[in-house]
Amino acid sequence: MREINFSAYFWQDNKVRLRALREEDWEDHYYNRFDSPARRLLECTVELPPTNAEAKKFTDAFSDFSLDRGRIMFTIENMDGENVGGVNLNSIDERNGTFSIGIQIDRDHRGKGYGTRAIRILLKYAFFERRLNKFNDSVLEGNEPSAAMMRKLGCVQEGVRRQVIYTDGKYQDMILFGLTKDEFIDKEGLA
C-alpha cells in the first residue's frame, strides 16, 4: 500500500487525526466498556457487562459513516497512529441547524488535549461543511473534566436540567452547554 501524505488532510491537526472505524477497533471499544466510571459519565447509567459480539456489532454498524444510525463515528488517533478514543457527531437537526458531539478518550490518554482537539475538528466540519449553526451538549454534574473542556472550546453554560438523570443511587443534574458558529469563529480567530 502506498504511503499516505496527510499534510493537507482536513481531519487532523498537529496532534490528532480522525479516521473511520476499522474492523479491528472492536477491541478498543470492548476494552473501554470496562471503565465503568467513564461510561457512567458518558451514558448516564451502568451498562451491562460488555461482550465481544456487542463490540464487533457496534464497530461494524458505524464503520461506514451512514447517517441512518443517527451519528457519524470516528476513531481518534494520535500522530503515532495510536488509537486514543472515539468521537461522534450526533443529534443532527438539519432544519434548525443544531447538533451534538459525543466523545470518549481512553483511560491511558486522558488529560493530553486529544478530546478538545478532536471536537474542534468536528466543530469545523459541522459549522463550515454541514452549514450547522449551533452545538448543544450536556455534561452530567460532577464531570468537571468535560465541563472544563466545553468551556475551553468556548461553550457557554446555558442552564441546568435539575435531577433528570438517575444513576449511582441518586438523581443528578445535567449542565447544558452551547456554542454558535459565530462564537466559534470569534474564539478560534477565524473571522
mmCIF file with all atom_site columns, C-alpha atoms in Angstrom:
data_model
loop_
_atom_site.group_PDB
_atom_site.id
_atom_site.type_symbol
_atom_site.label_atom_id
_atom_site.label_alt_id
_atom_site.label_comp_id
_atom_site.label_asym_id
_atom_site.label_entity_id
_atom_site.label_seq_id
_atom_site.pdbx_PDB_ins_code
_atom_site.Cartn_x
_atom_site.Cartn_y
_atom_site.Cartn_z
_atom_site.occupancy
_atom_site.B_iso_or_equiv
_atom_site.pdbx_formal_charge
_atom_site.auth_seq_id
_atom_site.auth_comp_id
_atom_site.auth_asym_id
_atom_site.auth_atom_id
_atom_site.pdbx_PDB_model_num
ATOM 1   C CA . MET A 1 1   ? 0.000   0.000  0.000  1.00 0.00 ? 1   MET A CA 1
ATOM 2   C CA . ARG A 1 2   ? 1.243   3.496  -0.834 1.00 0.00 ? 2   ARG A CA 1
ATOM 3   C CA . GLU A 1 3   ? 2.306   5.842  1.963  1.00 0.00 ? 3   GLU A CA 1
ATOM 4   C CA . ILE A 1 4   ? -0.370  8.468  2.595  1.00 0.00 ? 4   ILE A CA 1
ATOM 5   C CA . ASN A 1 5   ? 0.585   12.141 2.566  1.00 0.00 ? 5   ASN A CA 1
ATOM 6   C CA . PHE A 1 6   ? -1.519  13.693 5.346  1.00 0.00 ? 6   PHE A CA 1
ATOM 7   C CA . SER A 1 7   ? -0.104  17.234 5.003  1.00 0.00 ? 7   SER A CA 1
ATOM 8   C CA . ALA A 1 8   ? -3.316  18.666 3.504  1.00 0.00 ? 8   ALA A CA 1
ATOM 9   C CA . TYR A 1 9   ? -5.785  16.379 5.284  1.00 0.00 ? 9   TYR A CA 1
ATOM 10  C CA . PHE A 1 10  ? -8.877  18.100 6.750  1.00 0.00 ? 10  PHE A CA 1
ATOM 11  C CA . TRP A 1 11  ? -9.453  15.563 9.520  1.00 0.00 ? 11  TRP A CA 1
ATOM 12  C CA . GLN A 1 12  ? -6.375  16.312 11.599 1.00 0.00 ? 12  GLN A CA 1
ATOM 13  C CA . ASP A 1 13  ? -4.368  18.954 13.392 1.00 0.00 ? 13  ASP A CA 1
ATOM 14  C CA . ASN A 1 14  ? -0.793  18.657 14.640 1.00 0.00 ? 14  ASN A CA 1
ATOM 15  C CA . LYS A 1 15  ? -1.698  16.236 17.499 1.00 0.00 ? 15  LYS A CA 1
ATOM 16  C CA . VAL A 1 16  ? -4.714  14.123 16.433 1.00 0.00 ? 16  VAL A CA 1
ATOM 17  C CA . ARG A 1 17  ? -6.230  12.582 13.340 1.00 0.00 ? 17  ARG A CA 1
ATOM 18  C CA . LEU A 1 18  ? -9.834  11.406 12.924 1.00 0.00 ? 18  LEU A CA 1
ATOM 19  C CA . ARG A 1 19  ? -10.465 8.329  10.825 1.00 0.00 ? 19  ARG A CA 1
ATOM 20  C CA . ALA A 1 20  ? -13.199 5.836  10.044 1.00 0.00 ? 20  ALA A CA 1
ATOM 21  C CA . LEU A 1 21  ? -13.734 2.931  12.408 1.00 0.00 ? 21  LEU A CA 1
ATOM 22  C CA . ARG A 1 22  ? -11.934 -0.211 11.310 1.00 0.00 ? 22  ARG A CA 1
ATOM 23  C CA . GLU A 1 23  ? -12.883 -3.813 11.910 1.00 0.00 ? 23  GLU A CA 1
ATOM 24  C CA . GLU A 1 24  ? -10.070 -4.207 14.456 1.00 0.00 ? 24  GLU A CA 1
ATOM 25  C CA . ASP A 1 25  ? -11.322 -1.230 16.525 1.00 0.00 ? 25  ASP A CA 1
ATOM 26  C CA . TRP A 1 26  ? -13.839 -3.523 18.220 1.00 0.00 ? 26  TRP A CA 1
ATOM 27  C CA . GLU A 1 27  ? -11.134 -4.488 20.718 1.00 0.00 ? 27  GLU A CA 1
ATOM 28  C CA . ASP A 1 28  ? -10.655 -0.880 21.863 1.00 0.00 ? 28  ASP A CA 1
ATOM 29  C CA . HIS A 1 29  ? -14.424 -0.437 22.160 1.00 0.00 ? 29  HIS A CA 1
ATOM 30  C CA . TYR A 1 30  ? -14.595 -3.615 24.222 1.00 0.00 ? 30  TYR A CA 1
ATOM 31  C CA . TYR A 1 31  ? -11.665 -2.540 26.437 1.00 0.00 ? 31  TYR A CA 1
ATOM 32  C CA . ASN A 1 32  ? -13.225 0.881  27.123 1.00 0.00 ? 32  ASN A CA 1
ATOM 33  C CA . ARG A 1 33  ? -16.504 -0.654 28.263 1.00 0.00 ? 33  ARG A CA 1
ATOM 34  C CA . PHE A 1 34  ? -14.643 -1.841 31.405 1.00 0.00 ? 34  PHE A CA 1
ATOM 35  C CA . ASP A 1 35  ? -14.075 1.771  32.532 1.00 0.00 ? 35  ASP A CA 1
ATOM 36  C CA . SER A 1 36  ? -17.384 1.975  34.416 1.00 0.00 ? 36  SER A CA 1
ATOM 37  C CA . PRO A 1 37  ? -16.864 5.474  35.934 1.00 0.00 ? 37  PRO A CA 1
ATOM 38  C CA . ALA A 1 38  ? -16.163 6.974  32.497 1.00 0.00 ? 38  ALA A CA 1
ATOM 39  C CA . ARG A 1 39  ? -19.009 5.068  30.869 1.00 0.00 ? 39  ARG A CA 1
ATOM 40  C CA . ARG A 1 40  ? -21.408 6.259  33.595 1.00 0.00 ? 40  ARG A CA 1
ATOM 41  C CA . LEU A 1 41  ? -20.447 9.877  32.806 1.00 0.00 ? 41  LEU A CA 1
ATOM 42  C CA . LEU A 1 42  ? -20.897 9.233  29.079 1.00 0.00 ? 42  LEU A CA 1
ATOM 43  C CA . GLU A 1 43  ? -24.065 7.123  29.088 1.00 0.00 ? 43  GLU A CA 1
ATOM 44  C CA . CYS A 1 44  ? -25.516 8.236  32.463 1.00 0.00 ? 44  CYS A CA 1
ATOM 45  C CA . THR A 1 45  ? -26.027 4.625  33.512 1.00 0.00 ? 45  THR A CA 1
ATOM 46  C CA . VAL A 1 46  ? -24.197 1.479  34.471 1.00 0.00 ? 46  VAL A CA 1
ATOM 47  C CA . GLU A 1 47  ? -24.081 -0.651 31.362 1.00 0.00 ? 47  GLU A CA 1
ATOM 48  C CA . LEU A 1 48  ? -24.427 -4.406 31.337 1.00 0.00 ? 48  LEU A CA 1
ATOM 49  C CA . PRO A 1 49  ? -21.124 -6.306 31.071 1.00 0.00 ? 49  PRO A CA 1
ATOM 50  C CA . PRO A 1 50  ? -19.550 -5.932 27.623 1.00 0.00 ? 50  PRO A CA 1
ATOM 51  C CA . THR A 1 51  ? -19.379 -8.758 25.112 1.00 0.00 ? 51  THR A CA 1
ATOM 52  C CA . ASN A 1 52  ? -17.137 -9.361 22.137 1.00 0.00 ? 52  ASN A CA 1
ATOM 53  C CA . ALA A 1 53  ? -20.228 -9.721 19.951 1.00 0.00 ? 53  ALA A CA 1
ATOM 54  C CA . GLU A 1 54  ? -21.630 -6.326 21.013 1.00 0.00 ? 54  GLU A CA 1
ATOM 55  C CA . ALA A 1 55  ? -18.276 -4.613 20.437 1.00 0.00 ? 55  ALA A CA 1
ATOM 56  C CA . LYS A 1 56  ? -17.928 -6.148 16.972 1.00 0.00 ? 56  LYS A CA 1
ATOM 57  C CA . LYS A 1 57  ? -21.527 -5.275 16.064 1.00 0.00 ? 57  LYS A CA 1
ATOM 58  C CA . PHE A 1 58  ? -21.036 -1.654 17.221 1.00 0.00 ? 58  PHE A CA 1
ATOM 59  C CA . THR A 1 59  ? -17.855 -1.241 15.187 1.00 0.00 ? 59  THR A CA 1
ATOM 60  C CA . ASP A 1 60  ? -19.425 -2.818 12.122 1.00 0.00 ? 60  ASP A CA 1
ATOM 61  C CA . ALA A 1 61  ? -22.572 -0.689 12.397 1.00 0.00 ? 61  ALA A CA 1
ATOM 62  C CA . PHE A 1 62  ? -20.711 2.625  12.487 1.00 0.00 ? 62  PHE A CA 1
ATOM 63  C CA . SER A 1 63  ? -17.802 1.965  10.133 1.00 0.00 ? 63  SER A CA 1
ATOM 64  C CA . ASP A 1 64  ? -19.482 3.353  7.000  1.00 0.00 ? 64  ASP A CA 1
ATOM 65  C CA . PHE A 1 65  ? -20.440 6.926  8.077  1.00 0.00 ? 65  PHE A CA 1
ATOM 66  C CA . SER A 1 66  ? -24.130 6.240  7.407  1.00 0.00 ? 66  SER A CA 1
ATOM 67  C CA . LEU A 1 67  ? -26.466 8.784  8.981  1.00 0.00 ? 67  LEU A CA 1
ATOM 68  C CA . ASP A 1 68  ? -29.155 6.086  9.145  1.00 0.00 ? 68  ASP A CA 1
ATOM 69  C CA . ARG A 1 69  ? -27.908 5.252  12.643 1.00 0.00 ? 69  ARG A CA 1
ATOM 70  C CA . GLY A 1 70  ? -28.157 8.840  13.906 1.00 0.00 ? 70  GLY A CA 1
ATOM 71  C CA . ARG A 1 71  ? -24.462 9.549  14.345 1.00 0.00 ? 71  ARG A CA 1
ATOM 72  C CA . ILE A 1 72  ? -21.214 9.762  12.431 1.00 0.00 ? 72  ILE A CA 1
ATOM 73  C CA . MET A 1 73  ? -18.486 7.888  14.328 1.00 0.00 ? 73  MET A CA 1
ATOM 74  C CA . PHE A 1 74  ? -14.721 8.442  14.186 1.00 0.00 ? 74  PHE A CA 1
ATOM 75  C CA . THR A 1 75  ? -11.698 6.881  15.811 1.00 0.00 ? 75  THR A CA 1
ATOM 76  C CA . ILE A 1 76  ? -9.224  9.389  17.256 1.00 0.00 ? 76  ILE A CA 1
ATOM 77  C CA . GLU A 1 77  ? -5.554  8.635  16.685 1.00 0.00 ? 77  GLU A CA 1
ATOM 78  C CA . ASN A 1 78  ? -2.500  10.484 17.914 1.00 0.00 ? 78  ASN A CA 1
ATOM 79  C CA . MET A 1 79  ? 0.185   11.283 15.358 1.00 0.00 ? 79  MET A CA 1
ATOM 80  C CA . ASP A 1 80  ? 1.931   7.987  16.123 1.00 0.00 ? 80  ASP A CA 1
ATOM 81  C CA . GLY A 1 81  ? -1.168  6.183  14.770 1.00 0.00 ? 81  GLY A CA 1
ATOM 82  C CA . GLU A 1 82  ? -2.228  5.009  18.232 1.00 0.00 ? 82  GLU A CA 1
ATOM 83  C CA . ASN A 1 83  ? -5.980  4.781  18.900 1.00 0.00 ? 83  ASN A CA 1
ATOM 84  C CA . VAL A 1 84  ? -6.698  7.201  21.774 1.00 0.00 ? 84  VAL A CA 1
ATOM 85  C CA . GLY A 1 85  ? -10.509 7.287  21.743 1.00 0.00 ? 85  GLY A CA 1
ATOM 86  C CA . GLY A 1 86  ? -13.635 7.892  19.754 1.00 0.00 ? 86  GLY A CA 1
ATOM 87  C CA . VAL A 1 87  ? -15.804 10.865 18.835 1.00 0.00 ? 87  VAL A CA 1
ATOM 88  C CA . ASN A 1 88  ? -19.101 11.247 17.019 1.00 0.00 ? 88  ASN A CA 1
ATOM 89  C CA . LEU A 1 89  ? -21.362 13.862 15.512 1.00 0.00 ? 89  LEU A CA 1
ATOM 90  C CA . ASN A 1 90  ? -24.957 13.167 16.589 1.00 0.00 ? 90  ASN A CA 1
ATOM 91  C CA . SER A 1 91  ? -28.429 14.630 17.141 1.00 0.00 ? 91  SER A CA 1
ATOM 92  C CA . ILE A 1 92  ? -28.123 16.455 13.816 1.00 0.00 ? 92  ILE A CA 1
ATOM 93  C CA . ASP A 1 93  ? -31.154 18.615 13.096 1.00 0.00 ? 93  ASP A CA 1
ATOM 94  C CA . GLU A 1 94  ? -30.642 19.973 9.561  1.00 0.00 ? 94  GLU A CA 1
ATOM 95  C CA . ARG A 1 95  ? -33.807 22.089 9.682  1.00 0.00 ? 95  ARG A CA 1
ATOM 96  C CA . ASN A 1 96  ? -32.795 24.007 12.796 1.00 0.00 ? 96  ASN A CA 1
ATOM 97  C CA . GLY A 1 97  ? -29.040 23.718 12.322 1.00 0.00 ? 97  GLY A CA 1
ATOM 98  C CA . THR A 1 98  ? -28.292 22.053 15.653 1.00 0.00 ? 98  THR A CA 1
ATOM 99  C CA . PHE A 1 99  ? -26.105 19.111 16.612 1.00 0.00 ? 99  PHE A CA 1
ATOM 100 C CA . SER A 1 100 ? -24.208 17.469 19.431 1.00 0.00 ? 100 SER A CA 1
ATOM 101 C CA . ILE A 1 101 ? -20.915 15.631 19.798 1.00 0.00 ? 101 ILE A CA 1
ATOM 102 C CA . GLY A 1 102 ? -20.130 12.565 21.899 1.00 0.00 ? 102 GLY A CA 1
ATOM 103 C CA . ILE A 1 103 ? -16.612 11.643 22.927 1.00 0.00 ? 103 ILE A CA 1
ATOM 104 C CA . GLN A 1 104 ? -14.658 9.142  24.970 1.00 0.00 ? 104 GLN A CA 1
ATOM 105 C CA . ILE A 1 105 ? -10.912 9.278  25.436 1.00 0.00 ? 105 ILE A CA 1
ATOM 106 C CA . ASP A 1 106 ? -9.248  6.046  26.527 1.00 0.00 ? 106 ASP A CA 1
ATOM 107 C CA . ARG A 1 107 ? -8.188  5.999  30.174 1.00 0.00 ? 107 ARG A CA 1
ATOM 108 C CA . ASP A 1 108 ? -4.463  5.952  29.324 1.00 0.00 ? 108 ASP A CA 1
ATOM 109 C CA . HIS A 1 109 ? -4.741  9.059  27.115 1.00 0.00 ? 109 HIS A CA 1
ATOM 110 C CA . ARG A 1 110 ? -6.880  11.483 29.130 1.00 0.00 ? 110 ARG A CA 1
ATOM 111 C CA . GLY A 1 111 ? -5.641  14.915 30.069 1.00 0.00 ? 111 GLY A CA 1
ATOM 112 C CA . LYS A 1 112 ? -3.468  15.333 26.971 1.00 0.00 ? 112 LYS A CA 1
ATOM 113 C CA . GLY A 1 113 ? -5.830  17.572 24.984 1.00 0.00 ? 113 GLY A CA 1
ATOM 114 C CA . TYR A 1 114 ? -6.832  14.912 22.454 1.00 0.00 ? 114 TYR A CA 1
ATOM 115 C CA . GLY A 1 115 ? -10.549 15.329 23.162 1.00 0.00 ? 115 GLY A CA 1
ATOM 116 C CA . THR A 1 116 ? -10.556 19.108 22.792 1.00 0.00 ? 116 THR A CA 1
ATOM 117 C CA . ARG A 1 117 ? -8.646  18.846 19.526 1.00 0.00 ? 117 ARG A CA 1
ATOM 118 C CA . ALA A 1 118 ? -10.945 16.146 18.121 1.00 0.00 ? 118 ALA A CA 1
ATOM 119 C CA . ILE A 1 119 ? -14.065 18.143 18.980 1.00 0.00 ? 119 ILE A CA 1
ATOM 120 C CA . ARG A 1 120 ? -12.556 21.272 17.415 1.00 0.00 ? 120 ARG A CA 1
ATOM 121 C CA . ILE A 1 121 ? -12.094 19.348 14.135 1.00 0.00 ? 121 ILE A CA 1
ATOM 122 C CA . LEU A 1 122 ? -15.737 18.168 14.252 1.00 0.00 ? 122 LEU A CA 1
ATOM 123 C CA . LEU A 1 123 ? -16.937 21.695 15.030 1.00 0.00 ? 123 LEU A CA 1
ATOM 124 C CA . LYS A 1 124 ? -15.164 22.991 11.913 1.00 0.00 ? 124 LYS A CA 1
ATOM 125 C CA . TYR A 1 125 ? -16.798 20.246 9.862  1.00 0.00 ? 125 TYR A CA 1
ATOM 126 C CA . ALA A 1 126 ? -20.277 20.858 11.309 1.00 0.00 ? 126 ALA A CA 1
ATOM 127 C CA . PHE A 1 127 ? -20.136 24.651 11.014 1.00 0.00 ? 127 PHE A CA 1
ATOM 128 C CA . PHE A 1 128 ? -18.289 25.072 7.712  1.00 0.00 ? 128 PHE A CA 1
ATOM 129 C CA . GLU A 1 129 ? -19.178 21.960 5.713  1.00 0.00 ? 129 GLU A CA 1
ATOM 130 C CA . ARG A 1 130 ? -22.599 20.916 7.031  1.00 0.00 ? 130 ARG A CA 1
ATOM 131 C CA . ARG A 1 131 ? -23.891 24.503 7.451  1.00 0.00 ? 131 ARG A CA 1
ATOM 132 C CA . LEU A 1 132 ? -24.997 23.795 11.001 1.00 0.00 ? 132 LEU A CA 1
ATOM 133 C CA . ASN A 1 133 ? -25.223 26.748 13.374 1.00 0.00 ? 133 ASN A CA 1
ATOM 134 C CA . LYS A 1 134 ? -25.465 25.588 16.993 1.00 0.00 ? 134 LYS A CA 1
ATOM 135 C CA . PHE A 1 135 ? -23.606 22.977 19.018 1.00 0.00 ? 135 PHE A CA 1
ATOM 136 C CA . ASN A 1 136 ? -25.601 21.757 22.035 1.00 0.00 ? 136 ASN A CA 1
ATOM 137 C CA . ASP A 1 137 ? -24.176 19.465 24.663 1.00 0.00 ? 137 ASP A CA 1
ATOM 138 C CA . SER A 1 138 ? -24.807 18.402 28.230 1.00 0.00 ? 138 SER A CA 1
ATOM 139 C CA . VAL A 1 139 ? -22.499 17.195 30.973 1.00 0.00 ? 139 VAL A CA 1
ATOM 140 C CA . LEU A 1 140 ? -23.508 15.127 33.994 1.00 0.00 ? 140 LEU A CA 1
ATOM 141 C CA . GLU A 1 141 ? -22.940 17.062 37.211 1.00 0.00 ? 141 GLU A CA 1
ATOM 142 C CA . GLY A 1 142 ? -19.582 16.259 38.722 1.00 0.00 ? 142 GLY A CA 1
ATOM 143 C CA . ASN A 1 143 ? -17.939 15.611 35.355 1.00 0.00 ? 143 ASN A CA 1
ATOM 144 C CA . GLU A 1 144 ? -15.528 18.503 35.763 1.00 0.00 ? 144 GLU A CA 1
ATOM 145 C CA . PRO A 1 145 ? -13.070 17.431 33.023 1.00 0.00 ? 145 PRO A CA 1
ATOM 146 C CA . SER A 1 146 ? -15.840 17.506 30.399 1.00 0.00 ? 146 SER A CA 1
ATOM 147 C CA . ALA A 1 147 ? -17.259 20.791 31.704 1.00 0.00 ? 147 ALA A CA 1
ATOM 148 C CA . ALA A 1 148 ? -13.765 22.322 31.583 1.00 0.00 ? 148 ALA A CA 1
ATOM 149 C CA . MET A 1 149 ? -13.333 21.070 28.011 1.00 0.00 ? 149 MET A CA 1
ATOM 150 C CA . MET A 1 150 ? -16.641 22.668 26.981 1.00 0.00 ? 150 MET A CA 1
ATOM 151 C CA . ARG A 1 151 ? -15.512 25.994 28.442 1.00 0.00 ? 151 ARG A CA 1
ATOM 152 C CA . LYS A 1 152 ? -12.100 25.697 26.771 1.00 0.00 ? 152 LYS A CA 1
ATOM 153 C CA . LEU A 1 153 ? -13.851 25.252 23.422 1.00 0.00 ? 153 LEU A CA 1
ATOM 154 C CA . GLY A 1 154 ? -15.772 28.481 24.068 1.00 0.00 ? 154 GLY A CA 1
ATOM 155 C CA . CYS A 1 155 ? -19.102 26.911 25.005 1.00 0.00 ? 155 CYS A CA 1
ATOM 156 C CA . VAL A 1 156 ? -21.445 28.900 27.207 1.00 0.00 ? 156 VAL A CA 1
ATOM 157 C CA . GLN A 1 157 ? -23.218 27.281 30.123 1.00 0.00 ? 157 GLN A CA 1
ATOM 158 C CA . GLU A 1 158 ? -26.859 27.804 29.175 1.00 0.00 ? 158 GLU A CA 1
ATOM 159 C CA . GLY A 1 159 ? -28.598 26.179 32.076 1.00 0.00 ? 159 GLY A CA 1
ATOM 160 C CA . VAL A 1 160 ? -29.095 23.192 34.294 1.00 0.00 ? 160 VAL A CA 1
ATOM 161 C CA . ARG A 1 161 ? -31.693 20.468 33.892 1.00 0.00 ? 161 ARG A CA 1
ATOM 162 C CA . ARG A 1 162 ? -32.253 19.585 37.517 1.00 0.00 ? 162 ARG A CA 1
ATOM 163 C CA . GLN A 1 163 ? -32.457 15.996 38.720 1.00 0.00 ? 163 GLN A CA 1
ATOM 164 C CA . VAL A 1 164 ? -33.079 14.460 35.275 1.00 0.00 ? 164 VAL A CA 1
ATOM 165 C CA . ILE A 1 165 ? -30.643 11.533 35.454 1.00 0.00 ? 165 ILE A CA 1
ATOM 166 C CA . TYR A 1 166 ? -30.926 8.707  37.962 1.00 0.00 ? 166 TYR A CA 1
ATOM 167 C CA . THR A 1 167 ? -27.622 6.930  38.429 1.00 0.00 ? 167 THR A CA 1
ATOM 168 C CA . ASP A 1 168 ? -25.411 5.860  41.313 1.00 0.00 ? 168 ASP A CA 1
ATOM 169 C CA . GLY A 1 169 ? -28.442 5.785  43.628 1.00 0.00 ? 169 GLY A CA 1
ATOM 170 C CA . LYS A 1 170 ? -29.480 9.413  43.211 1.00 0.00 ? 170 LYS A CA 1
ATOM 171 C CA . TYR A 1 171 ? -30.977 11.951 40.843 1.00 0.00 ? 171 TYR A CA 1
ATOM 172 C CA . GLN A 1 172 ? -28.388 14.169 39.227 1.00 0.00 ? 172 GLN A CA 1
ATOM 173 C CA . ASP A 1 173 ? -28.374 17.370 37.187 1.00 0.00 ? 173 ASP A CA 1
ATOM 174 C CA . MET A 1 174 ? -27.299 17.845 33.589 1.00 0.00 ? 174 MET A CA 1
ATOM 175 C CA . ILE A 1 175 ? -25.356 21.021 32.852 1.00 0.00 ? 175 ILE A CA 1
ATOM 176 C CA . LEU A 1 176 ? -26.294 22.414 29.430 1.00 0.00 ? 176 LEU A CA 1
ATOM 177 C CA . PHE A 1 177 ? -23.670 23.989 27.171 1.00 0.00 ? 177 PHE A CA 1
ATOM 178 C CA . GLY A 1 178 ? -23.963 25.651 23.776 1.00 0.00 ? 178 GLY A CA 1
ATOM 179 C CA . LEU A 1 179 ? -21.790 27.224 21.110 1.00 0.00 ? 179 LEU A CA 1
ATOM 180 C CA . THR A 1 180 ? -22.904 29.057 17.979 1.00 0.00 ? 180 THR A CA 1
ATOM 181 C CA . LYS A 1 181 ? -20.990 29.207 14.729 1.00 0.00 ? 181 LYS A CA 1
ATOM 182 C CA . ASP A 1 182 ? -20.293 32.922 15.250 1.00 0.00 ? 182 ASP A CA 1
ATOM 183 C CA . GLU A 1 183 ? -18.967 32.289 18.763 1.00 0.00 ? 183 GLU A CA 1
ATOM 184 C CA . PHE A 1 184 ? -16.717 29.539 17.397 1.00 0.00 ? 184 PHE A CA 1
ATOM 185 C CA . ILE A 1 185 ? -15.395 31.827 14.658 1.00 0.00 ? 185 ILE A CA 1
ATOM 186 C CA . ASP A 1 186 ? -14.610 34.531 17.232 1.00 0.00 ? 186 ASP A CA 1
ATOM 187 C CA . LYS A 1 187 ? -12.990 32.093 19.688 1.00 0.00 ? 187 LYS A CA 1
ATOM 188 C CA . GLU A 1 188 ? -10.826 30.469 17.004 1.00 0.00 ? 188 GLU A CA 1
ATOM 189 C CA . GLY A 1 189 ? -9.914  33.770 15.329 1.00 0.00 ? 189 GLY A CA 1
ATOM 190 C CA . LEU A 1 190 ? -11.344 32.583 12.008 1.00 0.00 ? 190 LEU A CA 1
ATOM 191 C CA . ALA A 1 191 ? -13.065 35.844 11.028 1.00 0.00 ? 191 ALA A CA 1
#
